[in-house]
Every structure is written in structure tokens, then in C-alpha cells.
Amino acid sequence: MPVELSGADGGDTHDPPAAPAALTAPAKAPPPTKNGRGRAHHGYVWSRARLIPASAPGGPRVIRAAAPPAGGPPAGPEDSEAGEPPLKVVTTRHPGRWVAALGVAVLLAMAVSALVTNPAWEWEVVGEYLFAPSVLRAVVFTLELTALGIVFGFLLGTVLALMRLSGNPLLNSVAWGYIALFRSVPLILQLLFWYNLALLYPRISFGVPFGPAFFDVGTMDLISPITAAALGLALHQAAYAAEIVRAGLLSVDHGQREAAAALGIPRTRQLFRIVLPQAMRSIVPTAGNEIIGLVKGTSVVYIMALPELFYQVQVIYNRNGRVIALLLVATIWYLVMTSVMSVAQHYVERHYGKGRA
């Protein structure tokens, strides 16, 4: 707006000096740009700008990047007064990952080809004996041994875990000694001890401890080979189960028991209704590994000439000489049994994991 100043000639008219651009109020923000060059803040959109100091030629000013036309292509270097290159989105590439995947795919294809094209595997013999009655009976017997070892092993292991957590030093020491002993001796050695127990004690007496015996039975009549196998598996498994259960019980916050005790809940009910369901979240994954390991561990009882899966295929291939094919039959059945158990473990874990964040 022109301003009139008084003077000798009756006054003169001058335009007011223009204020520097950097000292004026911020220019009104341009409309939002589509190429991301603008930045929104409290309803305003600011373009990329650069402040020129007062000492620079031409005085202080603000240089603002040119906004692209609506609906047009992004502004290039020639469109920007500052001459800055446009932003470019670069996709992250993983060449090493693709090379590794390609290598694994080639190795997998080679393995499958070696299994299918090599006639030495004798797949026709595998199909002949895979569902043979003697093999199926051996599979059932293997599952029975596994069930006996797991049930009695975890029952005894739970008792040992409670003894380890007991404040009584005698109970604690006995449980610690049992776990240390049975974890240190190999399973096959324990089975041989139980199988030959009659050599140490021909007869077993029942009566008052260190007192008169009411009756006795022969050890060979009381402990058959199947009983010795189940006993050895259960006692061996109890040592590992005790540590698994103890770890699960220790994983439950002690405040849970204190809160239950403050509400007057009996200790037995605290254990079975509050502590144990929470401890199962930690117990189930490790217990699943132990059960799967015991399925394969039952193959050790072949030294007792019991008709479990591994022993049965040995009997067959010693008769017909088809060693690889019969070993492959045992491998397929072990794979099937452990896969079914892994699926069951998944659902059990999901059941006890309800409500976990």
C-alpha cells in the first residue's frame, strides 16, 4: 500500500520497503502433494524449503521446492529451484537368501531322486512287509511299552519332583540321589540288570522289613522279560520326568500359591487346580520330546528278545536277507508314530496355552 511522506514539495509517494521473505510470517501451505514431498502438521502442509541467510547475495529469502502439478508426474530436478533430486523408493533385495533357497531345493531334489530311482531300496519289498501281520503286532507292542514307560515314569517322576521341592532334607536328598543315579547309567545297562535280577536275588520275600517274611516268590516268576522291560523303561524315564515336572512347578509364580492360601484353599487343591494347570504350559513341550524319544528308545529292548518293532524286522531280514528294505519299513513306522504324537502334542499345548498373551 503506498505511503505518503511530508516534504518541501508537498510530499512524495514511496512504496514501503519489502520485508525479507525469511522474516515474514510463514507462507500459507500449498495443497498436499501426491509424491510425498509435503509434510502435514496441524492441518498445514509444508513443502521442502531451504532458508537463505542475510549475508548471501540477494538478501535473506526462503527457497521452496516446486510442487508438482495436480495429477501430473513427480517434479524432476529441473522443477526444483534448489536442484534436489526426487525421492526414489528402492526395494530391499536378498540375493543371499535366494541363493540358499535354490541350493536347498537342488539338494532336496537330488535326495528324492536318489530314493526313487535307486532300485537297491527295493520299494516293492517295503510295500510287501509294511503291513505284514508280524510287523503290525510289533508296532502295537512298541506302543504298549511306550505307554507303560510314560505312565509309570511320569507318576514316579511327579513324586520325585515333589520330594525334590520338599523342605525335608532326607526326602530331598533321596530324590536327588535317584535322579543322579538313573540319569548316569545307560538305559541298556539298566535293562540288563533288571533282566538278570534273578542272578542276584533268586527269590523275593514279602513281610515285615528286617523281620519275618510272610511268603516269597521266585524272581523269574515275578519279573518276566516284559515286566523287566517295562520296569527298566519306567524307572529310567522317571529320573527325567522328575526334572521336567520340577521345572514346570518352579515356573509358576509363588504369589499364586500365596494368594490361594490367603483365600483358604487347601494345599492339595492349590496343587491340582491352580499350580499344575499353569505348570503344564512348561511341562508339555519337554514331556512331548521325552515321549517321542521313548518311542525310539524301546528299540533297546531287543536285547531281551522281545518282539518290538526293531527286533521283529531283524528277525525278518535275517531270514530273507532284505536288510535295507526291512530297515526302511521300521523307519516308516517310527516316522508315522512320532508324527502322530507330534500332532497330539500340538493340540495339548494349545489347550493349556489358552489365555496366554
mmCIF file of C-alpha atoms in Angstrom:
data_model
loop_
_atom_site.group_PDB
_atom_site.id
_atom_site.type_symbol
_atom_site.label_atom_id
_atom_site.label_comp_id
_atom_site.label_asym_id
_atom_site.label_seq_id
_atom_site.Cartn_x
_atom_site.Cartn_y
_atom_site.Cartn_z
ATOM 1 C CA MET A 1 0.000 0.000 0.000
ATOM 2 C CA PRO A 2 1.578 3.412 -0.980
ATOM 3 C CA VAL A 3 2.529 5.700 1.912
ATOM 4 C CA GLU A 4 2.627 9.490 1.565
ATOM 5 C CA LEU A 5 5.558 11.299 3.282
ATOM 6 C CA SER A 6 5.637 15.115 4.014
ATOM 7 C CA GLY A 7 8.417 17.181 2.310
ATOM 8 C CA ALA A 8 9.323 20.568 0.778
ATOM 9 C CA ASP A 9 7.455 19.831 -2.443
ATOM 10 C CA GLY A 10 4.305 18.936 -0.665
ATOM 11 C CA GLY A 11 5.164 15.361 -0.155
ATOM 12 C CA ASP A 12 6.338 12.346 -2.078
ATOM 13 C CA THR A 13 4.938 8.913 -2.507
ATOM 14 C CA HIS A 14 7.045 5.796 -1.927
ATOM 15 C CA ASP A 15 6.277 2.154 -1.759
ATOM 16 C CA PRO A 16 7.071 0.653 1.636
ATOM 17 C CA PRO A 17 10.219 -1.457 1.700
ATOM 18 C CA ALA A 18 9.542 -5.118 1.160
ATOM 19 C CA ALA A 19 10.168 -7.195 4.197
ATOM 20 C CA PRO A 20 12.643 -10.088 3.799
ATOM 21 C CA ALA A 21 10.950 -13.342 2.985
ATOM 22 C CA ALA A 22 12.639 -15.119 5.909
ATOM 23 C CA LEU A 23 11.339 -12.531 8.379
ATOM 24 C CA THR A 24 7.743 -12.608 7.292
ATOM 25 C CA ALA A 25 5.158 -14.996 8.540
ATOM 26 C CA PRO A 26 5.320 -18.480 7.020
ATOM 27 C CA ALA A 27 3.644 -18.675 3.707
ATOM 28 C CA LYS A 28 0.393 -20.485 3.573
ATOM 29 C CA ALA A 29 0.971 -24.099 2.989
ATOM 30 C CA PRO A 30 0.389 -25.427 -0.505
ATOM 31 C CA PRO A 31 -2.066 -28.266 -1.061
ATOM 32 C CA PRO A 32 -0.863 -31.771 -0.189
ATOM 33 C CA THR A 33 1.342 -33.246 -2.843
ATOM 34 C CA LYS A 34 0.929 -36.779 -4.176
ATOM 35 C CA ASN A 35 4.612 -37.635 -4.338
ATOM 36 C CA GLY A 36 5.223 -37.258 -0.611
ATOM 37 C CA ARG A 37 7.247 -34.064 -0.893
ATOM 38 C CA GLY A 38 4.973 -32.228 1.516
ATOM 39 C CA ARG A 39 4.632 -32.807 5.289
ATOM 40 C CA ALA A 40 1.345 -32.404 7.203
ATOM 41 C CA HIS A 41 1.305 -30.802 10.641
ATOM 42 C CA HIS A 42 -1.769 -29.493 12.455
ATOM 43 C CA GLY A 43 -3.728 -29.062 9.263
ATOM 44 C CA TYR A 44 -0.915 -27.313 7.352
ATOM 45 C CA VAL A 45 1.246 -28.821 4.678
ATOM 46 C CA TRP A 46 4.780 -27.578 4.362
ATOM 47 C CA SER A 47 6.854 -28.017 1.278
ATOM 48 C CA ARG A 48 10.528 -28.770 1.365
ATOM 49 C CA ALA A 49 12.196 -25.393 1.824
ATOM 50 C CA ARG A 50 15.658 -24.028 2.430
ATOM 51 C CA LEU A 51 16.492 -20.773 4.287
ATOM 52 C CA ILE A 52 18.999 -18.412 2.614
ATOM 53 C CA PRO A 53 20.879 -16.224 5.195
ATOM 54 C CA ALA A 54 21.047 -12.422 5.031
ATOM 55 C CA SER A 55 24.730 -12.456 4.052
ATOM 56 C CA ALA A 56 24.019 -14.370 0.858
ATOM 57 C CA PRO A 57 23.732 -12.439 -2.452
ATOM 58 C CA GLY A 58 20.230 -11.271 -2.994
ATOM 59 C CA GLY A 59 19.392 -10.999 0.707
ATOM 60 C CA PRO A 60 17.575 -13.378 3.004
ATOM 61 C CA ARG A 61 14.832 -15.484 1.494
ATOM 62 C CA VAL A 62 13.254 -18.889 1.552
ATOM 63 C CA ILE A 63 13.604 -21.182 -1.425
ATOM 64 C CA ARG A 64 10.748 -23.629 -1.652
ATOM 65 C CA ALA A 65 10.710 -26.723 -3.820
ATOM 66 C CA ALA A 66 8.226 -26.549 -6.610
ATOM 67 C CA ALA A 67 5.093 -28.592 -6.126
ATOM 68 C CA PRO A 68 4.216 -30.993 -8.938
ATOM 69 C CA PRO A 69 1.114 -30.304 -10.959
ATOM 70 C CA ALA A 70 -2.057 -31.998 -9.773
ATOM 71 C CA GLY A 71 -2.335 -35.409 -11.408
ATOM 72 C CA GLY A 72 0.955 -34.931 -13.225
ATOM 73 C CA PRO A 73 4.288 -36.717 -12.905
ATOM 74 C CA PRO A 74 6.534 -36.006 -9.930
ATOM 75 C CA ALA A 75 8.664 -32.970 -10.138
ATOM 76 C CA GLY A 76 12.136 -33.599 -11.507
ATOM 77 C CA PRO A 77 15.385 -31.830 -10.732
ATOM 78 C CA GLU A 78 14.579 -29.143 -13.256
ATOM 79 C CA ASP A 79 11.322 -28.380 -11.413
ATOM 80 C CA SER A 80 13.026 -27.696 -8.123
ATOM 81 C CA GLU A 81 14.593 -24.363 -7.556
ATOM 82 C CA ALA A 82 17.011 -25.929 -5.102
ATOM 83 C CA GLY A 83 18.013 -28.551 -7.689
ATOM 84 C CA GLU A 84 17.460 -31.534 -5.309
ATOM 85 C CA PRO A 85 16.852 -34.985 -6.880
ATOM 86 C CA PRO A 86 13.412 -36.545 -6.352
ATOM 87 C CA LEU A 87 12.928 -39.246 -3.753
ATOM 88 C CA LYS A 88 13.043 -42.784 -5.081
ATOM 89 C CA VAL A 89 11.728 -45.904 -3.328
ATOM 90 C CA VAL A 90 14.222 -48.792 -3.548
ATOM 91 C CA THR A 91 13.035 -52.342 -2.766
ATOM 92 C CA THR A 92 15.297 -54.306 -0.411
ATOM 93 C CA ARG A 93 16.779 -57.305 -2.140
ATOM 94 C CA HIS A 94 18.044 -60.528 -0.545
ATOM 95 C CA PRO A 95 20.244 -62.262 -3.102
ATOM 96 C CA GLY A 96 21.909 -64.497 -0.485
ATOM 97 C CA ARG A 97 18.536 -65.790 0.659
ATOM 98 C CA TRP A 98 17.540 -66.725 -2.882
ATOM 99 C CA VAL A 99 20.859 -68.490 -3.490
ATOM 100 C CA ALA A 100 20.468 -70.503 -0.260
ATOM 101 C CA ALA A 101 16.888 -71.486 -1.135
ATOM 102 C CA LEU A 102 17.989 -72.581 -4.584
ATOM 103 C CA GLY A 103 20.790 -74.702 -3.100
ATOM 104 C CA VAL A 104 18.401 -76.384 -0.633
ATOM 105 C CA ALA A 105 15.899 -77.072 -3.426
ATOM 106 C CA VAL A 106 18.581 -78.731 -5.543
ATOM 107 C CA LEU A 107 19.756 -80.901 -2.630
ATOM 108 C CA LEU A 108 16.156 -81.891 -1.844
ATOM 109 C CA ALA A 109 15.512 -82.847 -5.458
ATOM 110 C CA MET A 110 18.702 -84.918 -5.507
ATOM 111 C CA ALA A 111 17.661 -86.771 -2.327
ATOM 112 C CA VAL A 112 14.197 -87.557 -3.691
ATOM 113 C CA SER A 113 15.656 -88.709 -6.990
ATOM 114 C CA ALA A 114 18.139 -90.976 -5.186
ATOM 115 C CA LEU A 115 15.301 -92.559 -3.198
ATOM 116 C CA VAL A 116 13.009 -93.105 -6.175
ATOM 117 C CA THR A 117 15.397 -94.114 -8.939
ATOM 118 C CA ASN A 118 17.754 -96.384 -6.991
ATOM 119 C CA PRO A 119 16.442 -99.981 -7.222
ATOM 120 C CA ALA A 120 18.560 -101.022 -4.207
ATOM 121 C CA TRP A 121 15.904 -99.560 -1.883
ATOM 122 C CA GLU A 122 13.542 -102.350 -3.035
ATOM 123 C CA TRP A 123 10.321 -100.414 -2.632
ATOM 124 C CA GLU A 124 8.299 -103.440 -3.733
ATOM 125 C CA VAL A 125 9.673 -105.384 -0.739
ATOM 126 C CA VAL A 126 8.893 -102.413 1.509
ATOM 127 C CA GLY A 127 5.289 -102.462 0.332
ATOM 128 C CA GLU A 128 5.103 -106.221 0.897
ATOM 129 C CA TYR A 129 6.189 -106.068 4.569
ATOM 130 C CA LEU A 130 4.891 -102.640 5.589
ATOM 131 C CA PHE A 131 1.509 -104.026 6.678
ATOM 132 C CA ALA A 132 2.580 -107.589 7.389
ATOM 133 C CA PRO A 133 0.781 -109.053 10.462
ATOM 134 C CA SER A 134 4.046 -109.679 12.333
ATOM 135 C CA VAL A 135 5.150 -106.072 11.746
ATOM 136 C CA LEU A 136 1.781 -104.665 12.849
ATOM 137 C CA ARG A 137 1.911 -106.749 16.060
ATOM 138 C CA ALA A 138 5.403 -105.377 16.688
ATOM 139 C CA VAL A 139 4.131 -101.818 16.232
ATOM 140 C CA VAL A 140 1.368 -102.421 18.776
ATOM 141 C CA PHE A 141 3.834 -103.931 21.243
ATOM 142 C CA THR A 142 6.128 -100.921 20.808
ATOM 143 C CA LEU A 143 3.257 -98.582 21.626
ATOM 144 C CA GLU A 144 2.365 -100.646 24.696
ATOM 145 C CA LEU A 145 5.906 -100.460 26.015
ATOM 146 C CA THR A 146 5.937 -96.716 25.399
ATOM 147 C CA ALA A 147 2.649 -96.228 27.256
ATOM 148 C CA LEU A 148 3.843 -98.267 30.248
ATOM 149 C CA GLY A 149 7.114 -96.380 30.416
ATOM 150 C CA ILE A 150 5.472 -92.962 30.117
ATOM 151 C CA VAL A 151 2.584 -93.530 32.559
ATOM 152 C CA PHE A 152 4.590 -95.116 35.358
ATOM 153 C CA GLY A 153 7.594 -92.933 34.620
ATOM 154 C CA PHE A 154 5.689 -89.675 34.986
ATOM 155 C CA LEU A 155 3.781 -90.906 38.039
ATOM 156 C CA LEU A 156 7.024 -91.732 39.815
ATOM 157 C CA GLY A 157 8.656 -88.614 38.393
ATOM 158 C CA THR A 158 5.924 -86.393 39.867
ATOM 159 C CA VAL A 159 6.510 -87.941 43.301
ATOM 160 C CA LEU A 160 10.249 -87.415 42.944
ATOM 161 C CA ALA A 161 9.703 -83.795 41.880
ATOM 162 C CA LEU A 162 7.594 -83.112 44.978
ATOM 163 C CA MET A 163 10.310 -84.749 47.093
ATOM 164 C CA ARG A 164 12.939 -82.510 45.477
ATOM 165 C CA LEU A 165 10.839 -79.443 46.342
ATOM 166 C CA SER A 166 10.219 -80.656 49.894
ATOM 167 C CA GLY A 167 11.821 -78.885 52.817
ATOM 168 C CA ASN A 168 12.702 -82.251 54.359
ATOM 169 C CA PRO A 169 16.433 -82.836 53.744
ATOM 170 C CA LEU A 170 16.073 -86.647 53.694
ATOM 171 C CA LEU A 171 13.335 -86.614 51.023
ATOM 172 C CA ASN A 172 15.231 -84.023 49.038
ATOM 173 C CA SER A 173 18.490 -85.988 49.194
ATOM 174 C CA VAL A 174 16.889 -89.330 48.263
ATOM 175 C CA ALA A 175 15.172 -87.800 45.244
ATOM 176 C CA TRP A 176 18.389 -86.078 44.181
ATOM 177 C CA GLY A 177 20.334 -89.350 44.508
ATOM 178 C CA TYR A 178 17.767 -91.312 42.491
ATOM 179 C CA ILE A 179 17.790 -88.771 39.678
ATOM 180 C CA ALA A 180 21.582 -88.621 39.597
ATOM 181 C CA LEU A 181 21.929 -92.430 39.560
ATOM 182 C CA PHE A 182 19.358 -93.276 36.875
ATOM 183 C CA ARG A 183 20.408 -90.439 34.601
ATOM 184 C CA SER A 184 24.029 -91.566 34.770
ATOM 185 C CA VAL A 185 23.527 -95.255 33.909
ATOM 186 C CA PRO A 186 22.709 -96.065 30.252
ATOM 187 C CA LEU A 187 19.260 -97.480 29.590
ATOM 188 C CA ILE A 188 20.528 -100.685 28.002
ATOM 189 C CA LEU A 189 22.615 -101.384 31.116
ATOM 190 C CA GLN A 190 19.602 -100.876 33.402
ATOM 191 C CA LEU A 191 17.537 -103.252 31.283
ATOM 192 C CA LEU A 192 20.200 -105.941 31.548
ATOM 193 C CA PHE A 193 20.287 -105.531 35.347
ATOM 194 C CA TRP A 194 16.512 -105.966 35.654
ATOM 195 C CA TYR A 195 16.541 -108.844 33.179
ATOM 196 C CA ASN A 196 19.173 -110.705 35.258
ATOM 197 C CA LEU A 197 17.821 -109.761 38.679
ATOM 198 C CA ALA A 198 17.282 -113.453 39.460
ATOM 199 C CA LEU A 199 21.048 -113.932 39.494
ATOM 200 C CA LEU A 200 21.281 -111.538 42.458
ATOM 201 C CA TYR A 201 18.048 -112.407 44.271
ATOM 202 C CA PRO A 202 16.603 -115.822 43.270
ATOM 203 C CA ARG A 203 13.546 -115.292 45.489
ATOM 204 C CA ILE A 204 11.778 -112.123 46.672
ATOM 205 C CA SER A 205 10.178 -112.154 50.149
ATOM 206 C CA PHE A 206 7.225 -110.088 51.412
ATOM 207 C CA GLY A 207 6.783 -109.372 55.117
ATOM 208 C CA VAL A 208 7.883 -107.025 57.865
ATOM 209 C CA PRO A 209 11.030 -105.025 56.990
ATOM 210 C CA PHE A 210 14.015 -106.614 58.757
ATOM 211 C CA GLY A 211 11.545 -109.044 60.322
ATOM 212 C CA PRO A 212 9.771 -112.287 59.471
ATOM 213 C CA ALA A 213 8.680 -112.951 55.869
ATOM 214 C CA PHE A 214 5.098 -113.988 55.203
ATOM 215 C CA PHE A 215 5.690 -115.520 51.768
ATOM 216 C CA ASP A 216 8.190 -115.419 48.913
ATOM 217 C CA VAL A 217 8.095 -115.963 45.159
ATOM 218 C CA GLY A 218 10.715 -116.783 42.601
ATOM 219 C CA THR A 219 12.209 -113.745 40.880
ATOM 220 C CA MET A 220 11.909 -115.348 37.447
ATOM 221 C CA ASP A 221 8.179 -115.905 38.065
ATOM 222 C CA LEU A 222 7.616 -112.367 39.327
ATOM 223 C CA ILE A 223 9.695 -110.431 36.793
ATOM 224 C CA SER A 224 9.189 -111.707 33.274
ATOM 225 C CA PRO A 225 11.123 -110.217 30.323
ATOM 226 C CA ILE A 226 8.192 -107.927 29.512
ATOM 227 C CA THR A 227 7.939 -106.803 33.138
ATOM 228 C CA ALA A 228 11.694 -106.208 33.255
ATOM 229 C CA ALA A 229 11.487 -104.112 30.088
ATOM 230 C CA ALA A 230 8.562 -102.012 31.368
ATOM 231 C CA LEU A 231 10.241 -101.639 34.776
ATOM 232 C CA GLY A 232 13.520 -100.533 33.260
ATOM 233 C CA LEU A 233 11.864 -98.027 30.918
ATOM 234 C CA ALA A 234 9.656 -96.576 33.678
ATOM 235 C CA LEU A 235 12.440 -96.205 36.248
ATOM 236 C CA HIS A 236 14.740 -94.672 33.673
ATOM 237 C CA GLN A 237 12.077 -92.281 32.436
ATOM 238 C CA ALA A 238 11.117 -91.261 35.988
ATOM 239 C CA ALA A 239 14.507 -89.628 36.520
ATOM 240 C CA TYR A 240 13.974 -87.316 33.528
ATOM 241 C CA ALA A 241 10.283 -86.774 34.247
ATOM 242 C CA ALA A 242 11.100 -85.624 37.782
ATOM 243 C CA GLU A 243 13.232 -82.765 36.496
ATOM 244 C CA ILE A 244 10.630 -81.834 33.877
ATOM 245 C CA VAL A 245 7.837 -81.664 36.453
ATOM 246 C CA ARG A 246 10.023 -79.794 38.938
ATOM 247 C CA ALA A 247 10.919 -77.192 36.309
ATOM 248 C CA GLY A 248 7.230 -76.744 35.496
ATOM 249 C CA LEU A 249 6.256 -76.275 39.136
ATOM 250 C CA LEU A 250 9.037 -73.741 39.662
ATOM 251 C CA SER A 251 7.862 -71.760 36.636
ATOM 252 C CA VAL A 252 4.616 -70.817 38.442
ATOM 253 C CA ASP A 253 4.852 -67.566 40.348
ATOM 254 C CA HIS A 254 4.983 -68.141 44.101
ATOM 255 C CA GLY A 255 2.434 -65.362 44.530
ATOM 256 C CA GLN A 256 -0.202 -67.674 43.029
ATOM 257 C CA ARG A 257 0.159 -70.066 45.979
ATOM 258 C CA GLU A 258 0.237 -67.240 48.471
ATOM 259 C CA ALA A 259 -2.978 -65.809 47.041
ATOM 260 C CA ALA A 260 -4.632 -69.251 47.116
ATOM 261 C CA ALA A 261 -3.503 -69.770 50.720
ATOM 262 C CA ALA A 262 -4.863 -66.345 51.670
ATOM 263 C CA LEU A 263 -8.244 -67.417 50.285
ATOM 264 C CA GLY A 264 -8.173 -70.546 52.444
ATOM 265 C CA ILE A 265 -7.836 -73.056 49.595
ATOM 266 C CA PRO A 266 -6.387 -76.404 50.789
ATOM 267 C CA ARG A 267 -2.840 -77.261 49.650
ATOM 268 C CA THR A 268 -3.926 -80.290 47.603
ATOM 269 C CA ARG A 269 -6.477 -78.210 45.748
ATOM 270 C CA GLN A 270 -3.889 -75.483 45.223
ATOM 271 C CA LEU A 271 -1.617 -78.036 43.537
ATOM 272 C CA PHE A 272 -4.179 -79.655 41.235
ATOM 273 C CA ARG A 273 -6.429 -76.680 40.444
ATOM 274 C CA ILE A 274 -4.054 -73.705 40.425
ATOM 275 C CA VAL A 275 -0.378 -74.663 40.217
ATOM 276 C CA LEU A 276 -0.424 -77.758 37.995
ATOM 277 C CA PRO A 277 -2.598 -76.292 35.157
ATOM 278 C CA GLN A 278 -0.192 -73.366 34.858
ATOM 279 C CA ALA A 279 2.852 -75.608 35.151
ATOM 280 C CA MET A 280 1.579 -77.767 32.292
ATOM 281 C CA ARG A 281 2.411 -74.944 29.891
ATOM 282 C CA SER A 282 6.091 -75.579 30.623
ATOM 283 C CA ILE A 283 5.816 -79.324 31.158
ATOM 284 C CA VAL A 284 4.029 -80.348 27.950
ATOM 285 C CA PRO A 285 6.656 -79.304 25.349
ATOM 286 C CA THR A 286 9.512 -81.043 27.148
ATOM 287 C CA ALA A 287 7.379 -84.048 28.046
ATOM 288 C CA GLY A 288 6.429 -84.380 24.384
ATOM 289 C CA ASN A 289 10.083 -84.634 23.465
ATOM 290 C CA GLU A 290 10.594 -87.321 26.107
ATOM 291 C CA ILE A 291 7.628 -89.365 24.865
ATOM 292 C CA ILE A 292 8.858 -89.226 21.276
ATOM 293 C CA GLY A 293 12.323 -90.178 22.456
ATOM 294 C CA LEU A 294 10.954 -93.132 24.395
ATOM 295 C CA VAL A 295 9.157 -94.473 21.300
ATOM 296 C CA LYS A 296 12.536 -94.826 19.673
ATOM 297 C CA GLY A 297 14.166 -95.890 22.943
ATOM 298 C CA THR A 298 12.006 -99.000 23.118
ATOM 299 C CA SER A 299 14.182 -100.432 20.351
ATOM 300 C CA VAL A 300 16.806 -101.080 23.051
ATOM 301 C CA VAL A 301 14.732 -103.927 24.493
ATOM 302 C CA TYR A 302 15.705 -106.063 21.503
ATOM 303 C CA ILE A 303 18.483 -107.393 23.770
ATOM 304 C CA MET A 304 15.732 -109.221 25.717
ATOM 305 C CA ALA A 305 14.448 -110.842 22.502
ATOM 306 C CA LEU A 306 11.094 -109.084 22.912
ATOM 307 C CA PRO A 307 9.071 -108.730 19.691
ATOM 308 C CA GLU A 308 9.113 -104.954 19.413
ATOM 309 C CA LEU A 309 9.428 -103.276 16.008
ATOM 310 C CA PHE A 310 13.190 -103.190 15.602
ATOM 311 C CA TYR A 311 13.634 -106.760 16.842
ATOM 312 C CA GLN A 312 10.904 -108.022 14.536
ATOM 313 C CA VAL A 313 12.419 -106.518 11.379
ATOM 314 C CA GLN A 314 15.756 -108.006 12.407
ATOM 315 C CA VAL A 315 14.154 -111.430 12.571
ATOM 316 C CA ILE A 316 12.648 -110.983 9.105
ATOM 317 C CA TYR A 317 15.747 -109.710 7.324
ATOM 318 C CA ASN A 318 17.897 -112.404 8.935
ATOM 319 C CA ARG A 319 15.538 -114.863 7.259
ATOM 320 C CA ASN A 320 15.201 -113.332 3.776
ATOM 321 C CA GLY A 321 18.299 -111.116 3.508
ATOM 322 C CA ARG A 322 16.348 -107.941 2.594
ATOM 323 C CA VAL A 323 18.191 -105.765 5.106
ATOM 324 C CA ILE A 324 17.697 -102.274 3.660
ATOM 325 C CA ALA A 325 14.051 -102.811 2.755
ATOM 326 C CA LEU A 326 13.163 -104.079 6.251
ATOM 327 C CA LEU A 327 15.101 -101.270 7.909
ATOM 328 C CA LEU A 328 13.107 -98.895 5.737
ATOM 329 C CA VAL A 329 9.881 -100.498 6.953
ATOM 330 C CA ALA A 330 10.904 -99.831 10.574
ATOM 331 C CA THR A 331 11.879 -96.274 9.670
ATOM 332 C CA ILE A 332 8.482 -95.547 8.115
ATOM 333 C CA TRP A 333 6.606 -96.870 11.145
ATOM 334 C CA TYR A 334 8.758 -94.905 13.598
ATOM 335 C CA LEU A 335 8.161 -91.802 11.473
ATOM 336 C CA VAL A 336 4.406 -92.365 11.493
ATOM 337 C CA MET A 337 4.241 -92.902 15.260
ATOM 338 C CA THR A 338 6.339 -89.864 16.128
ATOM 339 C CA SER A 339 4.426 -87.664 13.661
ATOM 340 C CA VAL A 340 1.084 -88.601 15.219
ATOM 341 C CA MET A 341 2.492 -87.854 18.671
ATOM 342 C CA SER A 342 3.811 -84.505 17.487
ATOM 343 C CA VAL A 343 0.346 -83.540 16.244
ATOM 344 C CA ALA A 344 -1.197 -84.602 19.563
ATOM 345 C CA GLN A 345 1.428 -82.577 21.409
ATOM 346 C CA HIS A 346 0.480 -79.514 19.363
ATOM 347 C CA TYR A 347 -3.166 -79.739 20.410
ATOM 348 C CA VAL A 348 -2.302 -80.389 24.063
ATOM 349 C CA GLU A 349 -0.004 -77.364 24.075
ATOM 350 C CA ARG A 350 -2.743 -75.251 22.523
ATOM 351 C CA HIS A 351 -5.215 -76.435 25.176
ATOM 352 C CA TYR A 352 -3.003 -75.463 28.103
ATOM 353 C CA GLY A 353 -1.899 -72.264 26.346
ATOM 354 C CA LYS A 354 -5.393 -70.746 26.377
ATOM 355 C CA GLY A 355 -5.454 -67.260 27.787
ATOM 356 C CA ARG A 356 -1.725 -66.724 27.391
ATOM 357 C CA ALA A 357 -0.910 -63.330 25.932
#
